[in-house]
mmCIF file of C-alpha atoms in Angstrom:
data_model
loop_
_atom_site.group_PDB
_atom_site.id
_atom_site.type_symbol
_atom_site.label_atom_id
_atom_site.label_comp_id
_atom_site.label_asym_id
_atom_site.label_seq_id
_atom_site.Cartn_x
_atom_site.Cartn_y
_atom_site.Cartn_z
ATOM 1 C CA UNK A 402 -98.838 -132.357 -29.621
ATOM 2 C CA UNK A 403 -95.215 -130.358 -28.815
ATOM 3 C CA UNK A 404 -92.226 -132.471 -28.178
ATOM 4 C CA UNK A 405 -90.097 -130.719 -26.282
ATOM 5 C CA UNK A 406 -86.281 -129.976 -27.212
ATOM 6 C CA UNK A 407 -83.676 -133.004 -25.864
ATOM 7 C CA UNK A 408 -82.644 -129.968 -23.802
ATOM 8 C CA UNK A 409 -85.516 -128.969 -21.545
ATOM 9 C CA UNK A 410 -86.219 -132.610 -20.731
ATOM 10 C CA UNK A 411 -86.606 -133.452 -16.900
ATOM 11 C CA UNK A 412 -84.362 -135.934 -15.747
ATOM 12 C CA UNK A 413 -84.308 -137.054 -11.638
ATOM 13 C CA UNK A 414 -81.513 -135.778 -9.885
ATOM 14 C CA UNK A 415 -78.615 -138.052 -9.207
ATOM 15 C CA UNK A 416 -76.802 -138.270 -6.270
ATOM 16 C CA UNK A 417 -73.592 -139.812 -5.301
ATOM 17 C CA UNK A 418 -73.437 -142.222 -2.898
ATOM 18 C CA UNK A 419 -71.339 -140.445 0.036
ATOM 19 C CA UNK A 420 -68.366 -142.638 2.197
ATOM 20 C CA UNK A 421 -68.993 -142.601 5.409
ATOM 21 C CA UNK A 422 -66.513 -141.782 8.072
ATOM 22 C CA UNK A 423 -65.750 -144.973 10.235
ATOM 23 C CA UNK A 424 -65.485 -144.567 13.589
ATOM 24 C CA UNK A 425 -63.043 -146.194 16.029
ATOM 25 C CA UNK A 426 -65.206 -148.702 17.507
ATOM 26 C CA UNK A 427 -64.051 -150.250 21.050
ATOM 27 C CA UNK A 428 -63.326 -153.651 21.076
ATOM 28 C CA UNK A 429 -66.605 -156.427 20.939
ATOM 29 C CA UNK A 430 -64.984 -158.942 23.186
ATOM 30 C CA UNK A 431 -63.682 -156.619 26.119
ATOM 31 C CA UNK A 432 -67.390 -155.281 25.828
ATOM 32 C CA UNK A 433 -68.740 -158.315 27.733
ATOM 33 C CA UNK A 434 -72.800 -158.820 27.120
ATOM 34 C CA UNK A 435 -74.427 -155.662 26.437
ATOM 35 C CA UNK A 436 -77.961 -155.211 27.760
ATOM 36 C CA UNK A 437 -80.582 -153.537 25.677
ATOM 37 C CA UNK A 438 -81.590 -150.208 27.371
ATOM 38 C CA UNK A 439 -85.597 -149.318 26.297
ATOM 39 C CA UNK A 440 -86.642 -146.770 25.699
ATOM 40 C CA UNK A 441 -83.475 -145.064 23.924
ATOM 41 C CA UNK A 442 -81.382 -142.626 26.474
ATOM 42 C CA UNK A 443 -80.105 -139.600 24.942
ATOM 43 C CA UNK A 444 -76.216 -139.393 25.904
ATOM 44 C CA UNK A 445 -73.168 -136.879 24.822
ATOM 45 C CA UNK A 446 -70.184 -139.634 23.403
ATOM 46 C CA UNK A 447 -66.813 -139.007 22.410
ATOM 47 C CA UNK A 448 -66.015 -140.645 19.498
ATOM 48 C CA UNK A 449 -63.046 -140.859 17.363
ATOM 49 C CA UNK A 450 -63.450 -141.051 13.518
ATOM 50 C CA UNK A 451 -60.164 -142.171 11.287
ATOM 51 C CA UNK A 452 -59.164 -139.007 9.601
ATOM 52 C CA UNK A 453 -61.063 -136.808 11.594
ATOM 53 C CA UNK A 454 -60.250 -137.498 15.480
ATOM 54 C CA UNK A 455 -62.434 -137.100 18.358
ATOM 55 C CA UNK A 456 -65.917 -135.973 18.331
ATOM 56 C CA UNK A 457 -68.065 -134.919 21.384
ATOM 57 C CA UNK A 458 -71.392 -136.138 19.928
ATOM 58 C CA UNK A 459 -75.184 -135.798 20.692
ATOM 59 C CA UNK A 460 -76.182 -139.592 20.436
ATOM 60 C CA UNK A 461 -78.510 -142.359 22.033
ATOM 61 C CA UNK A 462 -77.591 -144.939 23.901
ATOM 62 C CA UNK A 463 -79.205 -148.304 22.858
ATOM 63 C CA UNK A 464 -77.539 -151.056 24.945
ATOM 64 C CA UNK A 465 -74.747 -151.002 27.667
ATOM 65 C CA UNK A 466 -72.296 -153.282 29.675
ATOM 66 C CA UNK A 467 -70.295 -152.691 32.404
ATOM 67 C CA UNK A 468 -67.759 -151.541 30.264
ATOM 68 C CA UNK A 469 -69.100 -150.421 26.807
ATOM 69 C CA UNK A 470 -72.545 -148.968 25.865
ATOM 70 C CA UNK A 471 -73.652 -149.001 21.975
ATOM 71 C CA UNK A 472 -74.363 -145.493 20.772
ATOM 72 C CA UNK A 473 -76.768 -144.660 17.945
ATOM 73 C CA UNK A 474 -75.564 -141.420 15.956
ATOM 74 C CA UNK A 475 -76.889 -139.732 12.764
ATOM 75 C CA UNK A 476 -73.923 -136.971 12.692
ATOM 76 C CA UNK A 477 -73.118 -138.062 9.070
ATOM 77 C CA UNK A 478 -76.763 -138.095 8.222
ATOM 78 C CA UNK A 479 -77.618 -141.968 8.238
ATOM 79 C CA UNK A 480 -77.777 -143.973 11.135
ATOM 80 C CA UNK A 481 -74.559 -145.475 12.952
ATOM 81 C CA UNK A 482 -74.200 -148.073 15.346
ATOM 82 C CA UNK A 483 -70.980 -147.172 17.344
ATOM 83 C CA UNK A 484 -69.833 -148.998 20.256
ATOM 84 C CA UNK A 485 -68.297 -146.696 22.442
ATOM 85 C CA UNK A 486 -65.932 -147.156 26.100
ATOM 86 C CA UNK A 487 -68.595 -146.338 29.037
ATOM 87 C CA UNK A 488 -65.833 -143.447 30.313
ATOM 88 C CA UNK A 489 -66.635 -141.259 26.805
ATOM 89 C CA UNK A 490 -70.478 -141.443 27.452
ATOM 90 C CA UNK A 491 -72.383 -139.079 29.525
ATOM 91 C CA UNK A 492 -76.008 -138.398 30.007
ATOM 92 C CA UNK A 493 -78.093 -135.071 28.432
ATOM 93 C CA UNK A 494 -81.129 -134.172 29.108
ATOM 94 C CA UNK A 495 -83.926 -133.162 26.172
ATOM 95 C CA UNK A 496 -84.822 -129.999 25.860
ATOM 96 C CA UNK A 497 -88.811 -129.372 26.264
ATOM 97 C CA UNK A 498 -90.692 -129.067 22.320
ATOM 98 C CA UNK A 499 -91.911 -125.551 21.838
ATOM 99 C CA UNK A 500 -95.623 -125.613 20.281
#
């Protein structure tokens, strides 16, 4: 049996854990009661980030007032729960999957 050299040895790959922007989030009690919206609409928001500013992003819309509706974006690559004023939302519509 071989032993390899301490310098060919596998070791898993590390990776740091990465801060997330934080959005501005509009505020919880001028929201009112949101009501769940099923299944998931997709929606354009504008949403500001600290540091960054606005951002017009792709994003579904997962509950909704008459004032606020709570967004669910992945632009950073994990899942964010943003609650956004109804005036910076907008509808989309999916694009048909090729086969």
């Amino acid at each position: 049996m071989t032993l390899m050299p301490p310098e060919h040895q596998w070791y898993p790959p590390e990776f740091p854990d990465v801060t997330l922007l934080q959005p501005v989030q509009f505020d919880r009690e001028l929201a009112g009661e949101l009501q769940a919206i099923g299944p998931r609409q997709p929606v354009w928001a504008t949403i500001e980030f600290e540091g960054v500013g606005p951002l017009h992003l792709k994003c579904f819309a997962a509950a909704a007032s008459e004032t606020a509706v709570l967004v669910e974006s992945s632009w950073q690559g994990r899942k964010q729960d943003i609650l956004v004023e109804r005036c910076r939302v907008t509808r989309r519509t999916l694009q048909p999957r090729r086969l």
